[in-house]
Coordinates of C-alpha atoms and ligand atoms in Angstrom, one line a residue:
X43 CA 0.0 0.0 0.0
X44 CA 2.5 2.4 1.1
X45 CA 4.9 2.0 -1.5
X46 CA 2.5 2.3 -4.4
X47 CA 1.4 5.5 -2.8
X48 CA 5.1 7.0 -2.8
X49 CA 5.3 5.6 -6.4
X50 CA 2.5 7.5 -7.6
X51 CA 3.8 10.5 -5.9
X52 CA 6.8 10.0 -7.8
X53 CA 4.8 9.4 -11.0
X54 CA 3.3 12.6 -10.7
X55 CA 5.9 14.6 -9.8
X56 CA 8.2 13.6 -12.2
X57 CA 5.3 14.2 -15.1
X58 CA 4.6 17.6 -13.7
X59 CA 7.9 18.4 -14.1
X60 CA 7.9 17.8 -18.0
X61 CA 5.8 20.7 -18.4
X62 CA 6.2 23.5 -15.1
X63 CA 9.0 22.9 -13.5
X64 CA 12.2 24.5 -13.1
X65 CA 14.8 21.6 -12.2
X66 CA 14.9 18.6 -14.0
X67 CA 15.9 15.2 -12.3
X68 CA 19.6 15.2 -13.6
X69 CA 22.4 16.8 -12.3
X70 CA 23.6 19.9 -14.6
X71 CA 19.8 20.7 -13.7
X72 CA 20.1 20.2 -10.3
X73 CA 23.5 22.0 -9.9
X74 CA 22.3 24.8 -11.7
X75 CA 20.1 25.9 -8.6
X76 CA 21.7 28.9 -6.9
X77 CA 22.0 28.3 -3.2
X78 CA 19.6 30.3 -1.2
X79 CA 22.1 33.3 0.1
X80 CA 21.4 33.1 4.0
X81 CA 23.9 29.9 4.1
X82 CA 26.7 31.7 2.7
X83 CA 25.6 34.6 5.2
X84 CA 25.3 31.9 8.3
X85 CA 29.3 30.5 7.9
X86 CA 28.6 29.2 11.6
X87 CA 26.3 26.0 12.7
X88 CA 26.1 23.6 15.5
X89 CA 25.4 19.9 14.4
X90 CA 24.2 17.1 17.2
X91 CA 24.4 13.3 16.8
X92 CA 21.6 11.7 18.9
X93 CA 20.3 8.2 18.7
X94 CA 20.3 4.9 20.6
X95 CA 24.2 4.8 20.0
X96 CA 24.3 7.9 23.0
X97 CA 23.1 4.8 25.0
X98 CA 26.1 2.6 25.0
X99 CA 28.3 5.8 24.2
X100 CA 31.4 4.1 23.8
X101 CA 34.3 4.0 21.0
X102 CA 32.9 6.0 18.1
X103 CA 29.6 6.3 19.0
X104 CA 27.4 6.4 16.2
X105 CA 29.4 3.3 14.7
X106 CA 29.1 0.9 17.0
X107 CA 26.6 -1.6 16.1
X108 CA 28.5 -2.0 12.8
X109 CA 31.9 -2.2 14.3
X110 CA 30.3 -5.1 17.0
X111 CA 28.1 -7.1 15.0
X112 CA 29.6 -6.5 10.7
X113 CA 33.0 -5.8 11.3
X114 CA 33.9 -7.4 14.4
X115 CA 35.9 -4.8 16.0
X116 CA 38.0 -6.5 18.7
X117 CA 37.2 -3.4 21.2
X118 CA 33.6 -3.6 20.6
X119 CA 33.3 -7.1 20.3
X120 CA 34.9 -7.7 23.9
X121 CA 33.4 -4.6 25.2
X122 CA 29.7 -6.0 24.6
X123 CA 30.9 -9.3 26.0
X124 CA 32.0 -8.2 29.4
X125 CA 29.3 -5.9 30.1
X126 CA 26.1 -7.6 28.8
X127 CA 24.4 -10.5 28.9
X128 CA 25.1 -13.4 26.4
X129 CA 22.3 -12.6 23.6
X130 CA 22.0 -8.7 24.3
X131 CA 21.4 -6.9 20.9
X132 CA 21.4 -3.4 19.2
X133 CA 17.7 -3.1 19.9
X134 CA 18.1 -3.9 23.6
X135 CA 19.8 -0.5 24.0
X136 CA 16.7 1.4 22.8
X137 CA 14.6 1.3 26.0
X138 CA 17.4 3.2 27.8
X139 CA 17.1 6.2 25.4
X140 CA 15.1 7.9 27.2
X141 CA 15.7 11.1 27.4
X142 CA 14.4 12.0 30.5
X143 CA 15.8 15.1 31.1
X144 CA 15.3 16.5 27.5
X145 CA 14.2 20.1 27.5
X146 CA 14.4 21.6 24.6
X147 CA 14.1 24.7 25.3
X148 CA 17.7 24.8 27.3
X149 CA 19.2 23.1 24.3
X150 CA 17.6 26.2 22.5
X151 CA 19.2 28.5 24.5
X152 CA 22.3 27.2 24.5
X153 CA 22.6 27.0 20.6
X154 CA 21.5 30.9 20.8
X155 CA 23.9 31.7 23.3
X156 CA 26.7 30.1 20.7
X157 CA 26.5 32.6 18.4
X158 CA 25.7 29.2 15.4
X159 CA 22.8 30.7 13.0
X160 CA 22.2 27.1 12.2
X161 CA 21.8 24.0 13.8
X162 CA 21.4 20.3 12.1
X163 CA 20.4 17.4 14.0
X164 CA 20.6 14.2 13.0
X165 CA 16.8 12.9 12.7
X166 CA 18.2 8.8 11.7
X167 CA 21.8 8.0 11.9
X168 CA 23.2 4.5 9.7
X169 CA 21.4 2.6 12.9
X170 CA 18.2 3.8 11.1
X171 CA 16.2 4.5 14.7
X172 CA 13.8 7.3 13.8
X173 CA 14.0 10.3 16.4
X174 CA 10.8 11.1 14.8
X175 CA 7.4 9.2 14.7
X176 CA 8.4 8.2 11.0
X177 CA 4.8 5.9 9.5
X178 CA 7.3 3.7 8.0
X179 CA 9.2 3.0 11.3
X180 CA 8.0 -0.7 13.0
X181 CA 9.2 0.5 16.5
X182 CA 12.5 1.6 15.7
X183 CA 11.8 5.0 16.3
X184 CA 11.7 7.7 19.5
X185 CA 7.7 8.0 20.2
X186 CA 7.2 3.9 20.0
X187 CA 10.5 2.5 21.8
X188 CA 12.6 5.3 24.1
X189 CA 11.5 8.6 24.8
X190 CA 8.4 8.4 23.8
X191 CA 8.4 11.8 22.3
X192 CA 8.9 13.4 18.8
X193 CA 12.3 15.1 19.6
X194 CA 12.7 16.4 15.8
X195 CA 9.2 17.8 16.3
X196 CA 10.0 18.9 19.9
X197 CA 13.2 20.5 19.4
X198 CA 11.8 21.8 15.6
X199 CA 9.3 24.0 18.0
X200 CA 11.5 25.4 20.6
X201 CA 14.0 26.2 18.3
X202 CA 11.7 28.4 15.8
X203 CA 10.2 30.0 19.5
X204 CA 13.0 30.5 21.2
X205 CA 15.9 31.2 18.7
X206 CA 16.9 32.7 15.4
X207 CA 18.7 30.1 13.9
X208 CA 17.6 28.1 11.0
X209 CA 16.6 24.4 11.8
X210 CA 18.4 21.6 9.6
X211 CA 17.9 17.7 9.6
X212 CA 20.5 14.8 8.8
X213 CA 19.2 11.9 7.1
X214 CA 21.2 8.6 6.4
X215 CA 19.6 7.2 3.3
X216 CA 21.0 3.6 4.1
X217 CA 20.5 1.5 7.6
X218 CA 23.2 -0.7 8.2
X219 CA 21.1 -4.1 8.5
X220 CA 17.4 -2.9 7.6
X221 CA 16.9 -6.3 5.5
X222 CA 15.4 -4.4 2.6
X223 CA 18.6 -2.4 1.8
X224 CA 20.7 -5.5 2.4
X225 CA 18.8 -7.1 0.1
X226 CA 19.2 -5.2 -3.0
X227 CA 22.7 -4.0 -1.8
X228 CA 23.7 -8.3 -2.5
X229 CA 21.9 -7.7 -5.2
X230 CA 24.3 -4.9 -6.8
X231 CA 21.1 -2.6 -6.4
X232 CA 19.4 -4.3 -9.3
X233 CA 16.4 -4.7 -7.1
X234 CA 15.6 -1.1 -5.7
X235 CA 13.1 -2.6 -2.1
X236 CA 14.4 -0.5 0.3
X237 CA 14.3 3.3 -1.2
X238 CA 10.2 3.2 -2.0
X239 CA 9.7 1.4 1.5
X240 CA 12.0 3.6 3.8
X241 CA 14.5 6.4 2.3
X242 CA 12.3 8.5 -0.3
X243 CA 8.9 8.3 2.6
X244 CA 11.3 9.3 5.6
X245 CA 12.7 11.9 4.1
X246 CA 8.9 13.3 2.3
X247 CA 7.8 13.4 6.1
X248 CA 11.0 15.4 7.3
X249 CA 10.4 18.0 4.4
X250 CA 6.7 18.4 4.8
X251 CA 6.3 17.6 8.5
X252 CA 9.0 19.8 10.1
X253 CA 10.5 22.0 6.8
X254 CA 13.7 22.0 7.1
X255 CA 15.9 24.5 5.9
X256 CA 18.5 22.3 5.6
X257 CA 18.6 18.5 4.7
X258 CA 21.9 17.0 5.4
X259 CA 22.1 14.0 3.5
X260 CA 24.6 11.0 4.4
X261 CA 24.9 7.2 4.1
X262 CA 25.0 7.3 0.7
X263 CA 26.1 3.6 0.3
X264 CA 24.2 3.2 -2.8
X265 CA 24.8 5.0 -6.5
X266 CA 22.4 7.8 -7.1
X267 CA 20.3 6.1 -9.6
X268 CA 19.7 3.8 -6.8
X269 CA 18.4 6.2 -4.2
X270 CA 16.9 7.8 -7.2
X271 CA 18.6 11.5 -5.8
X272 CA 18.2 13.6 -9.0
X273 CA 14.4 12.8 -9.0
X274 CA 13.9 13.7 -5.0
X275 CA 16.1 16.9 -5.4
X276 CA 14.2 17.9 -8.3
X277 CA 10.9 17.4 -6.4
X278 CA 12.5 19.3 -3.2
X279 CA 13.3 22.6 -4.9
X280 CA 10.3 22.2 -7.9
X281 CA 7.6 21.9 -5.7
X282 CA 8.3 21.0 -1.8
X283 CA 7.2 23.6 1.0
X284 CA 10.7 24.2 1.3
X285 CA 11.5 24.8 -2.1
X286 CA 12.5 28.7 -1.6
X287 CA 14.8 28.8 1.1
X288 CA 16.0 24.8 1.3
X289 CA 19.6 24.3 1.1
X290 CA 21.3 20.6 0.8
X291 CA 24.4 18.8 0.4
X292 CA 26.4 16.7 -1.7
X293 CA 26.0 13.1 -0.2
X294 CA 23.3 11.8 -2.9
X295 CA 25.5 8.4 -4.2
X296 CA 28.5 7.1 -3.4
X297 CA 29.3 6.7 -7.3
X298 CA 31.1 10.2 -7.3
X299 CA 28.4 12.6 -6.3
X300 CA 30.4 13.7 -3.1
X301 CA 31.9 16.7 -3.7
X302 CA 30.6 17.1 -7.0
X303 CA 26.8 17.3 -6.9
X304 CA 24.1 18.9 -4.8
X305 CA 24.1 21.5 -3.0
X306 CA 27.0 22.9 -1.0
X307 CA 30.0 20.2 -1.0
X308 CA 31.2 18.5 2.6
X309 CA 33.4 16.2 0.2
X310 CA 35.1 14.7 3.6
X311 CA 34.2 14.4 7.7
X312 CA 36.3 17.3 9.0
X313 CA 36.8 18.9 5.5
X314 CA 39.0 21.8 5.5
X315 CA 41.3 22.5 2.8
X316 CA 43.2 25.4 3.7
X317 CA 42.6 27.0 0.5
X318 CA 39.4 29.0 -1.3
X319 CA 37.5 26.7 -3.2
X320 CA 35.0 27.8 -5.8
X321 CA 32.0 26.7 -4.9
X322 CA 30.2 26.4 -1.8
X323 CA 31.4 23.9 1.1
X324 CA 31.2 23.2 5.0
X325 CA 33.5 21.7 7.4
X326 CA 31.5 19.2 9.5
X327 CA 33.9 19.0 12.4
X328 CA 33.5 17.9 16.0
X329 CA 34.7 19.2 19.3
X330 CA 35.5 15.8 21.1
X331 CA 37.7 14.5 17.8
X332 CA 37.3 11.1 18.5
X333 CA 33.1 11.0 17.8
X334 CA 30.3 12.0 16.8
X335 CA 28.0 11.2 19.4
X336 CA 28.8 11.4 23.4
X337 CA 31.9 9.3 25.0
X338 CA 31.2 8.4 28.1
X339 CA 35.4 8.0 28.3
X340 CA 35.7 11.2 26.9
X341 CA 38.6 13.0 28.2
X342 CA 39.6 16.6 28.1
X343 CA 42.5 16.2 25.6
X344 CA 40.1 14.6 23.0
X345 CA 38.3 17.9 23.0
X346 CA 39.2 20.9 20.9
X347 CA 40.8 23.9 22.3
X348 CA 39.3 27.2 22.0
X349 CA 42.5 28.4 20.0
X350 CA 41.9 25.3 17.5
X351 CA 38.3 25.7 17.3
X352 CA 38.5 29.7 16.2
X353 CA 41.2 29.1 14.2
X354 CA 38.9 26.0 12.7
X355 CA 36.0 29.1 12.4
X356 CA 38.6 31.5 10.8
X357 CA 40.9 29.2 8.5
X358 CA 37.1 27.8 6.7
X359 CA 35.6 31.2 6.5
X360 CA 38.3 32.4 5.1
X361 CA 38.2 30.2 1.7
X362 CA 34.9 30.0 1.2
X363 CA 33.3 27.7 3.5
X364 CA 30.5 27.6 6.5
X365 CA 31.4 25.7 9.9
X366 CA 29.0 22.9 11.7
X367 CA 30.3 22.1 14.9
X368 CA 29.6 19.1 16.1
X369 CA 28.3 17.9 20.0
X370 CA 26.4 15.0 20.8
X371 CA 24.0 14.9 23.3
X372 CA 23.3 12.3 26.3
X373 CA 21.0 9.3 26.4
X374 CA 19.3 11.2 29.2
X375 CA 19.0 14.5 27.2
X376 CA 21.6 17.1 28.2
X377 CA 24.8 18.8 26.6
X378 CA 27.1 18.3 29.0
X379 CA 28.5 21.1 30.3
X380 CA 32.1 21.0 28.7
X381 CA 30.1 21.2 25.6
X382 CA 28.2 23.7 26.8
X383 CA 31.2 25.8 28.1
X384 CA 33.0 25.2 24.7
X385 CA 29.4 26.6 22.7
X386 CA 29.0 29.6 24.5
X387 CA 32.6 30.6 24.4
X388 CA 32.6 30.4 21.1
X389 CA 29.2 32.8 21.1
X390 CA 31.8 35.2 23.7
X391 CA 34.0 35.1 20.4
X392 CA 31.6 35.1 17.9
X393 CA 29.6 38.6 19.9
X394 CA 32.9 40.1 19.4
X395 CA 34.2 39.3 16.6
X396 CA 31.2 38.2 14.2
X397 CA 31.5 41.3 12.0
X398 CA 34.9 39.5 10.6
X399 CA 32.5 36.0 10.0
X400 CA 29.2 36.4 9.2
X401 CA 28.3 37.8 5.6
X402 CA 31.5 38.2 4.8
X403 CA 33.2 36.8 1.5
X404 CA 36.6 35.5 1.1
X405 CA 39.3 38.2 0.6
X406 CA 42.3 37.9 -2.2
X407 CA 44.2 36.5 0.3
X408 CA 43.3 33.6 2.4
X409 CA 46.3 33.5 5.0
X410 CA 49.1 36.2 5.4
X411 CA 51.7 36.2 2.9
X412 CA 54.4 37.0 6.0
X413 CA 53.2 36.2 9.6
X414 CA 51.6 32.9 10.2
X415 CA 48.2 32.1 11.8
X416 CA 46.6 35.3 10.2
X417 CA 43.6 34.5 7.8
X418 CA 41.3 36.9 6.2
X419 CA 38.0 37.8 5.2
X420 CA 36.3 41.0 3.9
X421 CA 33.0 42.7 3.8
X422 CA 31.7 45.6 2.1
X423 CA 30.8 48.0 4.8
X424 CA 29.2 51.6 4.3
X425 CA 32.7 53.1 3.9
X426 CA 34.1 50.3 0.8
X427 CA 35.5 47.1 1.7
X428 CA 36.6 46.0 4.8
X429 CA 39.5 43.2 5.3
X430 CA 39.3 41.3 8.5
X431 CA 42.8 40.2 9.5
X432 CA 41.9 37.3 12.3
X433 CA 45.0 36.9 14.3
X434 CA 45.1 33.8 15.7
X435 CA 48.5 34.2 17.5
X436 CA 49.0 37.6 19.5
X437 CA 52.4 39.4 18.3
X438 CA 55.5 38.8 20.9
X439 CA 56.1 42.5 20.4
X440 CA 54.2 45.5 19.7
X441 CA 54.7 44.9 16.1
X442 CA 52.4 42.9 13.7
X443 CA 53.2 42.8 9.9
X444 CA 51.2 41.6 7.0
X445 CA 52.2 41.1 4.1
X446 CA 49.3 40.9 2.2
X447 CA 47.5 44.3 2.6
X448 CA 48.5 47.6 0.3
X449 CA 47.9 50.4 2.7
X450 CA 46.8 54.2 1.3
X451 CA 46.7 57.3 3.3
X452 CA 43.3 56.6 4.3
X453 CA 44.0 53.6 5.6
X454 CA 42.1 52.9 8.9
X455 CA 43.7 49.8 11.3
X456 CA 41.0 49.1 14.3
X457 CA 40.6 45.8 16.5
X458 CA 37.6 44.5 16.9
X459 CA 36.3 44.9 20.4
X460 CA 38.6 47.7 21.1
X461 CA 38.6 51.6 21.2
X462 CA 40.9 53.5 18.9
X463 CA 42.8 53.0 16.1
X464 CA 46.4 51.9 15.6
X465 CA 49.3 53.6 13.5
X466 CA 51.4 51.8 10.9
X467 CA 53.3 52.3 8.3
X468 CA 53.8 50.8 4.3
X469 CA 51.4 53.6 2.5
X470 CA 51.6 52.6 -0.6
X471 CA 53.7 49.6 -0.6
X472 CA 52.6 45.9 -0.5
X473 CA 52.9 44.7 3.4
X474 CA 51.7 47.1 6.5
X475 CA 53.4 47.4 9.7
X476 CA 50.4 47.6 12.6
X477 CA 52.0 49.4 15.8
X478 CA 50.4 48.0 18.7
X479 CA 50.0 49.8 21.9
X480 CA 50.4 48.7 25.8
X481 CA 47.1 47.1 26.3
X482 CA 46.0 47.0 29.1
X483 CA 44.5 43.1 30.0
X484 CA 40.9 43.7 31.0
X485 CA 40.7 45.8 27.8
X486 CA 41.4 43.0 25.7
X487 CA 38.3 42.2 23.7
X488 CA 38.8 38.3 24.0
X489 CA 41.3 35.8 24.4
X490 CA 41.3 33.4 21.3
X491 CA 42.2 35.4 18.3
X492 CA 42.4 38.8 17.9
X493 CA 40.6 40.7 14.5
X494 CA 42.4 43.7 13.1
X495 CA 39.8 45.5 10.9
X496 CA 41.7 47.4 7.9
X497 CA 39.7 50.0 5.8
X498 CA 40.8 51.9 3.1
X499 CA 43.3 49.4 1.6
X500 CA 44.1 49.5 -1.9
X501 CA 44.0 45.7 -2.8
X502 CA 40.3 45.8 -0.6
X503 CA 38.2 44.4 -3.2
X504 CA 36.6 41.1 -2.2
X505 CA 36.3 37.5 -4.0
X506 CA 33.1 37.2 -5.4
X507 CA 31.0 34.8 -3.0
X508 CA 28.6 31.8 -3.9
Ligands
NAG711 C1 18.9 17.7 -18.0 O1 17.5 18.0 -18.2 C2 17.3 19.2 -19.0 C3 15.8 19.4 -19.1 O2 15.1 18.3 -19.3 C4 17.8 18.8 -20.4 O3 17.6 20.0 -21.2 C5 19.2 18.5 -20.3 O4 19.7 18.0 -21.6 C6 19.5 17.4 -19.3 N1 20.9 17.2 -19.2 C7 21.4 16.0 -19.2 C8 22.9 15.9 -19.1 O5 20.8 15.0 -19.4
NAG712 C1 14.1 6.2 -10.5 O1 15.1 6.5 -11.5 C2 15.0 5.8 -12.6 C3 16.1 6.2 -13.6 O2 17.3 6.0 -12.9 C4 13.7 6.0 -13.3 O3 13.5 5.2 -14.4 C5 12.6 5.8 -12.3 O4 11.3 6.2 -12.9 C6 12.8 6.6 -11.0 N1 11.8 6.2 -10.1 C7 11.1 7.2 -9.5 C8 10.0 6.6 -8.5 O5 11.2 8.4 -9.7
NAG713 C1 49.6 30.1 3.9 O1 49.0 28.9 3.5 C2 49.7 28.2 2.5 C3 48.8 27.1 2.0 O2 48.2 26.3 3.1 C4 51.0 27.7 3.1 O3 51.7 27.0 2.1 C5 51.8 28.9 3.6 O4 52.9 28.5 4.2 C6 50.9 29.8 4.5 N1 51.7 31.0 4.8 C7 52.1 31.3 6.0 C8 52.8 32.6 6.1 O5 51.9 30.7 7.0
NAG714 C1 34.0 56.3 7.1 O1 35.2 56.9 6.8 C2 35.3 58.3 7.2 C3 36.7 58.8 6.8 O2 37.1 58.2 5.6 C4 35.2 58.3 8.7 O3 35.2 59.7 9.2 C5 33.9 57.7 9.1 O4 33.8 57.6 10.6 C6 33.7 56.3 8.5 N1 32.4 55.8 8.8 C7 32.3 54.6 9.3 C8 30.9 54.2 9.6 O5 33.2 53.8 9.6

């Protein structure tokens, strides 16, 4: 029944298309969509991995059923023996998801407090447990097994109440050992049972239940033509309630389509090449570098420093790409608080400094052409272009130089955060000398990297953006 009814839905779609709509189901169509411009604008959001792996919360997380019971891990594989029963499976874990101190309106304030102007949860990781009350989910999903709640829903409500960022969902197309995908993955993906069944109606009930304004697309272990992408993307930005503002990604078919296709590229976990790229991208990252989800063994040296994390924010800004910082959440329901502490110093920063990272566009220059650990960015401002020299390391003297800049005599050198501006010299010459004065320490704007606004340069004029 239900997967005639998605067929026909298909069916019609793809006809309407023929004659009305804008994007076709292949890709130069697809690509040729221009991504909605408050991404570019965002450049900072917070990601969350929740599921039933935050129950056992051990190794990586997210990955342990497969590493237990398809790859037999040797850590996981003794790990489940010592601690649970003989017989004990994956699904066993779900009744201690429960979330029983889940408010979403703290996690709400939180992400506000971080300064992020979008968050992306993920709604079904590869364990393919629903945090939503999906119709196709036999109770492997939060309202039926767990919680008992709709925590996409929940956290979908407080988060358009209590916050201004824009709300984004991670799907995995694939579940590891649903038998349907199994099934037509032995069978090369001739046989095409598991997309009509599960991955095309999951994902029609995230866009029109909770309209997302992003849809982060993973576990792509399947070609495109298998998951039938171009035909669901074409449907998304043709004729979904989204279709105006939606922005996706690039993991549609793990024949290529990474980093090539979509919308904005990820192309890699942790992607961040160092260098502007020329077309949109996002560096999923996490602050405990060892997982995804939460680590019950998580110790403080896994986690990111502030220093690394701004220079993570400044280094991807500065060629081009957005930031999604990822924390993952208890079983219970809380960020805890070393998270916490890490989000809302980054909002400290980010209150500071945000006028160097948000709307701005990638500058002729990506990191200093002299001093290391300086990147830039630049924004048009009502006085020309801005360039936003983030210095990630404060000078050892009162002297910073940059090589990249070409002063004029109307060159103005601020800091961000701070009163007064600073001399220098170099008019007219490539390179500036910035003269620092005695600063005194409660009158330092922050502690993690400093921004040194310069207007008026010659060589101002920004990259164009996406
Ligand atoms: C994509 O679809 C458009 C519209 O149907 C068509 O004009 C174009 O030739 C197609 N491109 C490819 C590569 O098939
Ligand atoms: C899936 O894609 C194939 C082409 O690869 C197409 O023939 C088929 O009609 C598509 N199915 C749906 C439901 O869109
Ligand atoms: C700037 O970045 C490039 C590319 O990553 C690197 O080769 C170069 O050494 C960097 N420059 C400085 C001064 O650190
Ligand atoms: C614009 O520049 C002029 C001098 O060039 C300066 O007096 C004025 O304060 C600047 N305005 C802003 C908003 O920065």
């Amino acid at each position: 029944m239900r997967t005639s009814r998605v067929l026909l839905c298909f069916t019609v779609v793809v006809s309407a298309c023929i004659s009305e709509c804008k994007y076709h189901p292949n890709w130069s169509s697809i690509d040729s969509r221009p991504l909605p411009a408050w991404y570019d604008e965002a450049k900072v959001g917070v990601f969350m991995h929740w599921g039933v792996f935050s129950v056992p919360s051990f190794g990586e997380t997210a990955w342990l059923w497969a590493f237990w019971q398809r790859d037999h891990v040797k850590p996981y594989v003794d790990y489940m023996t010592k601690n649970y029963r003989p017989g004990f499976t994956y699904a066993d874990f779900a009744p201690e998801f429960k979330a029983e101190f889940f408010n979403p309106d703290e996690w709400a304030e939180i992400l506000e407090a971080s300064g992020a102007k979008y968050f992306v949860i993920t709604t079904k990781h590869h364990e393919g447990f629903t945090l939503w009350p999906s119709k196709v989910s036999f109770n492997w999903n939060a309202m039926q097994v767990g919680p008992k709640r709709d925590l996409i829903g929940e956290l979908a409500t407080a988060i358009r109440k209590k916050t201004s960022l824009h709300f984004g969902l991670y799907h995995s197309l694939f579940a590891w050992f649903d038998p349907l995908y199994v099934t037509d993955k032995s069978n090369n993906f001739k046989t095409q049972l598991y997309p009509p069944a599960k991955a095309w109606p999951e994902l029609y009930e995230l866009v029109n239940n909770y309209k997302p304004e992003i849809l982060w697309s993973d576990g792509d272990a399947g070609p495109d033509w298998y998951w039938n992408s171009t035909q669901f993307l074409a449907w998304l930005y043709n004729e979904s309630p989204v279709k105006d503002y939606v922005v996706t990604n690039d993991r549609w078919g793990n024949n290529g389509i990474m980093c090539h296709h979509g919308g904005y590229y990820t192309c890699a976990d942790r992607y961040n090449p160092g260098k502007l790229q020329n077309h949109k991208w996002e560096n999923a990252m996490t602050l405990d570098r060892v997982a995804w989800g939460y680590r019950r063994t998580v110790k403080l040296s896994d986690l990111m420093a502030m220093e690394e994390l701004i220079y993570q924010i400044a280094s991807t800004v500065s060629c081009g790409g957005n930031i999604l910082v990822n924390v993952g959440p208890t079983a219970w329901g809380t960020i805890v608080p070393i998270f916490e502490q890490k989000l809302r110093q980054m909002g400290e920063w980010l209150k500071v400094n945000g006028e160097a990272i948000y709307s701005t566009k990638p500058w002729s220059h990506q990191n200093d052409t002299v001093t290391k650990h300086v990147w830039y960015t630049s924004k048009k401002t009502g006085n020309g272009t801005a360039v936003y020299a983030i210095v990630l390391k404060w000078p050892t003297t009162n002297i910073l130089t940059l090589g990249a800049p070409i002063p004029t005599s109307g060159t103005v050198v601020t800091m961000l955060g701070y009163a007064g501006s600073f001399g220098f010299k170099g008019i007219g010459q490539q390179g500036i000398t910035i003269r620092i004065p005695v600063i005194p320490f409660y009158e330092m704007p922050c502690q993690w990297g400093w921004v040194f606004k310069l207007e008026g340069l010659k060589n101002a004029a920004s990259k164009v953006g996406f």
